[in-house]
mmCIF file of C-alpha atoms in Angstrom:
data_model
loop_
_atom_site.group_PDB
_atom_site.id
_atom_site.type_symbol
_atom_site.label_atom_id
_atom_site.label_comp_id
_atom_site.label_asym_id
_atom_site.label_seq_id
_atom_site.Cartn_x
_atom_site.Cartn_y
_atom_site.Cartn_z
ATOM 1 C CA MET A 105 -0.078 0.208 0.166
ATOM 2 C CA ASP A 106 1.575 3.254 -1.170
ATOM 3 C CA THR A 107 0.934 6.697 0.237
ATOM 4 C CA SER A 108 -1.533 8.800 -1.504
ATOM 5 C CA HIS A 109 -0.756 11.317 -4.046
ATOM 6 C CA ASN A 110 -3.035 13.631 -2.707
ATOM 7 C CA LEU A 111 -1.622 13.430 0.583
ATOM 8 C CA LEU A 112 2.418 14.122 -0.382
ATOM 9 C CA ARG A 113 0.744 16.644 -2.870
ATOM 10 C CA ASN A 114 -0.638 18.237 0.259
ATOM 11 C CA ALA A 115 2.231 18.168 2.519
ATOM 12 C CA LYS A 116 4.693 19.503 0.057
ATOM 13 C CA GLU A 117 2.891 22.493 -0.595
ATOM 14 C CA SER A 118 2.451 23.057 3.470
ATOM 15 C CA HIS A 119 -1.128 22.211 4.337
ATOM 16 C CA SER A 120 -0.731 21.653 7.941
ATOM 17 C CA ASP A 121 -4.045 18.894 8.143
ATOM 18 C CA ALA A 122 -1.697 16.950 5.511
ATOM 19 C CA TRP A 123 1.394 17.374 7.598
ATOM 20 C CA ASN A 124 -0.322 16.413 10.666
ATOM 21 C CA ARG A 125 -1.783 13.537 9.176
ATOM 22 C CA PHE A 126 1.969 12.411 7.846
ATOM 23 C CA VAL A 127 3.160 12.984 10.907
ATOM 24 C CA ARG A 128 0.442 10.649 12.815
ATOM 25 C CA VAL A 129 0.879 7.834 10.034
ATOM 26 C CA TYR A 130 4.737 7.548 9.757
ATOM 27 C CA THR A 131 6.114 8.651 13.357
ATOM 28 C CA PRO A 132 5.101 5.210 15.102
ATOM 29 C CA LEU A 133 6.770 3.428 11.772
ATOM 30 C CA ILE A 134 9.982 5.584 11.856
ATOM 31 C CA SER A 135 10.488 4.975 15.703
ATOM 32 C CA ARG A 136 9.929 1.204 15.718
ATOM 33 C CA TRP A 137 12.219 1.073 12.808
ATOM 34 C CA LEU A 138 14.790 3.183 14.886
ATOM 35 C CA THR A 139 13.987 1.325 18.100
ATOM 36 C CA ARG A 140 14.873 -2.105 16.136
ATOM 37 C CA PHE A 141 18.237 -0.445 15.147
ATOM 38 C CA GLY A 142 18.990 0.166 18.464
ATOM 39 C CA VAL A 143 18.645 3.405 19.098
ATOM 40 C CA ALA A 144 18.253 4.538 22.826
ATOM 41 C CA ALA A 145 15.324 5.441 23.998
ATOM 42 C CA SER A 146 16.633 8.911 25.136
ATOM 43 C CA ASP A 147 17.914 9.403 21.493
ATOM 44 C CA LEU A 148 14.656 8.122 19.643
ATOM 45 C CA PRO A 149 12.497 11.266 19.813
ATOM 46 C CA ASP A 150 15.055 13.207 18.692
ATOM 47 C CA LEU A 151 16.120 10.720 15.920
ATOM 48 C CA THR A 152 12.255 10.549 14.681
ATOM 49 C CA GLN A 153 11.991 14.453 14.584
ATOM 50 C CA GLU A 154 15.413 14.353 12.539
ATOM 51 C CA VAL A 155 13.557 11.757 10.602
ATOM 52 C CA LEU A 156 10.432 13.589 10.135
ATOM 53 C CA LEU A 157 12.338 16.776 9.237
ATOM 54 C CA ALA A 158 14.925 15.686 6.456
ATOM 55 C CA ALA A 159 11.477 14.208 5.184
ATOM 56 C CA ALA A 160 9.855 17.682 5.227
ATOM 57 C CA THR A 161 12.786 19.182 3.676
ATOM 58 C CA ASP A 162 13.216 16.640 1.012
ATOM 59 C CA LEU A 163 9.742 16.134 -0.035
ATOM 60 C CA ASN A 164 9.696 18.706 -2.714
ATOM 61 C CA LYS A 165 12.107 16.797 -4.395
ATOM 62 C CA PHE A 166 10.330 13.384 -4.193
ATOM 63 C CA GLU A 167 8.748 12.950 -7.527
ATOM 64 C CA HIS A 168 6.865 9.944 -7.354
ATOM 65 C CA SER A 169 7.692 7.850 -10.479
ATOM 66 C CA GLY A 170 3.824 6.412 -10.319
ATOM 67 C CA ARG A 171 5.479 2.452 -8.986
ATOM 68 C CA PRO A 172 3.576 1.394 -6.195
ATOM 69 C CA GLY A 173 5.992 1.716 -2.954
ATOM 70 C CA ALA A 174 7.555 4.472 -4.691
ATOM 71 C CA PHE A 175 7.318 6.645 -1.620
ATOM 72 C CA ARG A 176 7.495 4.322 0.770
ATOM 73 C CA THR A 177 11.187 3.722 -0.533
ATOM 74 C CA TRP A 178 12.359 7.154 -0.825
ATOM 75 C CA LEU A 179 11.318 7.194 2.967
ATOM 76 C CA ARG A 180 13.355 4.465 3.606
ATOM 77 C CA THR A 181 16.074 5.654 2.312
ATOM 78 C CA VAL A 182 15.639 9.032 4.070
ATOM 79 C CA ALA A 183 15.527 7.266 7.478
ATOM 80 C CA LEU A 184 18.285 5.242 6.697
ATOM 81 C CA HIS A 185 20.733 7.822 5.976
ATOM 82 C CA ARG A 186 19.405 9.438 8.992
ATOM 83 C CA CYS A 187 20.226 5.918 10.894
ATOM 84 C CA ARG A 188 23.329 5.466 9.671
ATOM 85 C CA ARG A 189 24.409 9.601 10.292
ATOM 86 C CA HIS A 190 23.212 9.103 13.950
ATOM 87 C CA TRP A 191 25.853 5.679 14.099
ATOM 88 C CA ARG A 192 28.445 7.400 12.920
ATOM 89 C CA GLN A 193 28.282 10.244 15.710
ATOM 90 C CA GLN A 194 27.701 8.014 18.072
ATOM 91 C CA GLN A 195 30.323 5.061 16.977
ATOM 92 C CA ARG A 196 32.508 6.121 19.503
ATOM 93 C CA ASN A 197 30.265 4.497 22.185
ATOM 94 C CA VAL A 198 29.346 1.583 20.427
ATOM 95 C CA SER A 199 31.457 -1.682 20.678
ATOM 96 C CA VAL A 200 32.446 -3.328 17.520
ATOM 97 C CA ALA A 201 30.244 -6.374 17.295
ATOM 98 C CA ARG A 202 27.248 -4.202 17.981
ATOM 99 C CA SER A 203 28.382 -1.951 15.298
ATOM 100 C CA ASP A 204 28.937 -4.255 12.872
ATOM 101 C CA SER A 205 25.346 -5.560 13.584
ATOM 102 C CA ILE A 206 24.380 -2.411 13.138
ATOM 103 C CA SER A 207 26.046 -1.793 9.832
ATOM 104 C CA GLN A 208 24.469 -5.039 8.290
ATOM 105 C CA GLN A 209 21.191 -4.239 9.434
ATOM 106 C CA LEU A 210 21.516 -0.889 7.492
ATOM 107 C CA SER A 211 22.953 -2.633 4.325
ATOM 108 C CA GLU A 212 20.220 -4.804 4.405
ATOM 109 C CA LEU A 213 17.633 -2.158 4.360
ATOM 110 C CA ALA A 214 19.339 -0.443 1.651
ATOM 111 C CA ASP A 215 19.006 -3.596 -0.553
ATOM 112 C CA ALA A 216 15.539 -3.352 -2.179
ATOM 113 C CA ASN A 217 15.018 -7.262 -2.272
ATOM 114 C CA SER A 218 16.301 -8.131 1.352
ATOM 115 C CA GLU A 219 14.066 -9.844 3.470
ATOM 116 C CA LEU A 220 14.146 -6.730 5.973
ATOM 117 C CA THR A 221 13.468 -4.558 3.018
ATOM 118 C CA VAL A 222 10.274 -6.650 2.702
ATOM 119 C CA LEU A 223 9.326 -6.407 6.362
ATOM 120 C CA TRP A 224 9.649 -2.420 6.203
ATOM 121 C CA ASN A 225 7.202 -2.496 3.564
ATOM 122 C CA LEU A 226 4.933 -4.814 5.354
ATOM 123 C CA GLU A 227 5.290 -2.775 8.592
ATOM 124 C CA HIS A 228 4.265 0.218 6.376
ATOM 125 C CA ASP A 229 1.298 -1.308 5.316
ATOM 126 C CA ALA A 230 -0.057 -2.304 8.457
ATOM 127 C CA PHE A 231 0.883 0.924 10.201
ATOM 128 C CA VAL A 232 -1.291 2.905 7.262
ATOM 129 C CA LEU A 233 -4.077 0.149 7.608
ATOM 130 C CA ARG A 234 -4.278 0.751 11.131
ATOM 131 C CA GLY A 235 -4.563 3.932 10.598
ATOM 132 C CA MET A 236 -7.779 3.953 7.925
ATOM 133 C CA PHE A 237 -9.396 1.701 10.715
ATOM 134 C CA GLU A 238 -8.842 3.646 13.498
ATOM 135 C CA ILE A 239 -10.752 6.526 11.110
ATOM 136 C CA LEU A 240 -13.511 3.550 10.540
ATOM 137 C CA GLU A 241 -13.345 2.835 14.232
ATOM 138 C CA ARG A 242 -14.730 6.617 15.024
ATOM 139 C CA GLU A 243 -16.866 6.887 12.226
ATOM 140 C CA PHE A 244 -19.251 3.375 12.494
ATOM 141 C CA ASP A 245 -20.696 2.019 15.373
ATOM 142 C CA LYS A 246 -19.667 -1.823 16.201
ATOM 143 C CA GLN A 247 -22.206 -3.235 15.110
ATOM 144 C CA THR A 248 -21.676 -1.838 11.521
ATOM 145 C CA LEU A 249 -18.228 -2.615 11.622
ATOM 146 C CA ALA A 250 -18.735 -6.210 13.251
ATOM 147 C CA VAL A 251 -21.259 -6.505 9.641
ATOM 148 C CA PHE A 252 -18.815 -5.075 7.508
ATOM 149 C CA PHE A 253 -15.897 -7.678 8.994
ATOM 150 C CA ARG A 254 -18.470 -11.008 8.753
ATOM 151 C CA LEU A 255 -18.994 -10.120 5.564
ATOM 152 C CA THR A 256 -15.903 -9.253 4.120
ATOM 153 C CA LEU A 257 -12.824 -10.953 6.037
ATOM 154 C CA TYR A 258 -14.987 -13.641 7.210
ATOM 155 C CA GLU A 259 -16.905 -14.070 4.521
ATOM 156 C CA GLN A 260 -19.848 -14.966 6.073
ATOM 157 C CA LYS A 261 -23.454 -15.452 4.114
ATOM 158 C CA PRO A 262 -25.336 -12.123 4.592
ATOM 159 C CA ALA A 263 -28.478 -14.251 5.458
ATOM 160 C CA VAL A 264 -26.360 -15.330 8.300
ATOM 161 C CA VAL A 265 -25.059 -12.592 10.008
ATOM 162 C CA ALA A 266 -28.639 -10.727 9.516
ATOM 163 C CA LYS A 267 -29.970 -13.644 12.022
ATOM 164 C CA GLN A 268 -27.491 -13.496 13.876
ATOM 165 C CA GLU A 269 -27.444 -9.464 14.110
ATOM 166 C CA ARG A 270 -30.900 -9.374 14.434
ATOM 167 C CA LEU A 271 -30.888 -6.853 11.315
ATOM 168 C CA PRO A 272 -33.105 -6.773 8.331
ATOM 169 C CA ILE A 273 -30.923 -8.526 5.387
ATOM 170 C CA GLY A 274 -31.418 -4.995 3.759
ATOM 171 C CA ARG A 275 -29.455 -3.189 6.799
ATOM 172 C CA VAL A 276 -26.608 -5.731 6.601
ATOM 173 C CA TYR A 277 -26.007 -4.783 2.802
ATOM 174 C CA LYS A 278 -26.142 -1.174 3.506
ATOM 175 C CA SER A 279 -23.651 -1.504 6.444
ATOM 176 C CA LYS A 280 -21.148 -3.130 4.089
ATOM 177 C CA TYR A 281 -21.721 -0.988 1.208
ATOM 178 C CA ARG A 282 -21.180 2.226 3.731
ATOM 179 C CA VAL A 283 -18.074 0.907 5.459
ATOM 180 C CA MET A 284 -16.773 -0.151 1.734
ATOM 181 C CA ALA A 285 -17.610 3.357 0.497
ATOM 182 C CA ARG A 286 -15.376 5.128 3.400
ATOM 183 C CA LEU A 287 -13.037 2.580 2.837
ATOM 184 C CA ARG A 288 -12.119 3.785 -0.474
ATOM 185 C CA GLN A 289 -12.752 7.420 0.186
ATOM 186 C CA LEU A 290 -9.880 6.577 3.215
ATOM 187 C CA ALA A 291 -7.662 4.361 0.428
ATOM 188 C CA GLY A 292 -7.900 7.728 -1.918
ATOM 189 C CA LYS A 293 -6.240 9.489 0.795
ATOM 190 C CA PHE A 294 -3.590 7.154 2.354
ATOM 191 C CA LEU A 295 -3.316 4.936 -0.738
ATOM 192 C CA ASP A 296 -2.242 5.040 -4.334
#
């Protein structure tokens, strides 16, 4: 899943809502990855902000190629460069074995086909999806979402769901349609 062209364009144009949404979506992902690379908890907020600042500064230089994952790859590269710079600055305080291990991980992350990069991409997608589902949870009642998930994720028959939820069959279909329509809208904002 890829970041919306609209979100990127609006963030580039300094629309505060778009930038705030960008920060809300990507801060946890960036922090998680920096933690995985052994960044100390005391350094994590500053380094996360450095990555976000670098992304904000360089966002105008980013041109989406139209390929799925182009932005995700670019952000990974920004995070990778900041992390390398951090470790170079910290190297005198890091043991050689740990430094070599971190260097190896950073090199693997730079390789677009590595397992670590695949993991980065999966985690990126999970964060974006989680953000979309959080919005759905705020906008729909629990029963509507339960109906949607039972029909789409669990592939249950509409008649069974209607009976168990004590809803008319038409409302079951309408619930699915409403949530799906909103999910498509959100996908237009968050995804290519």
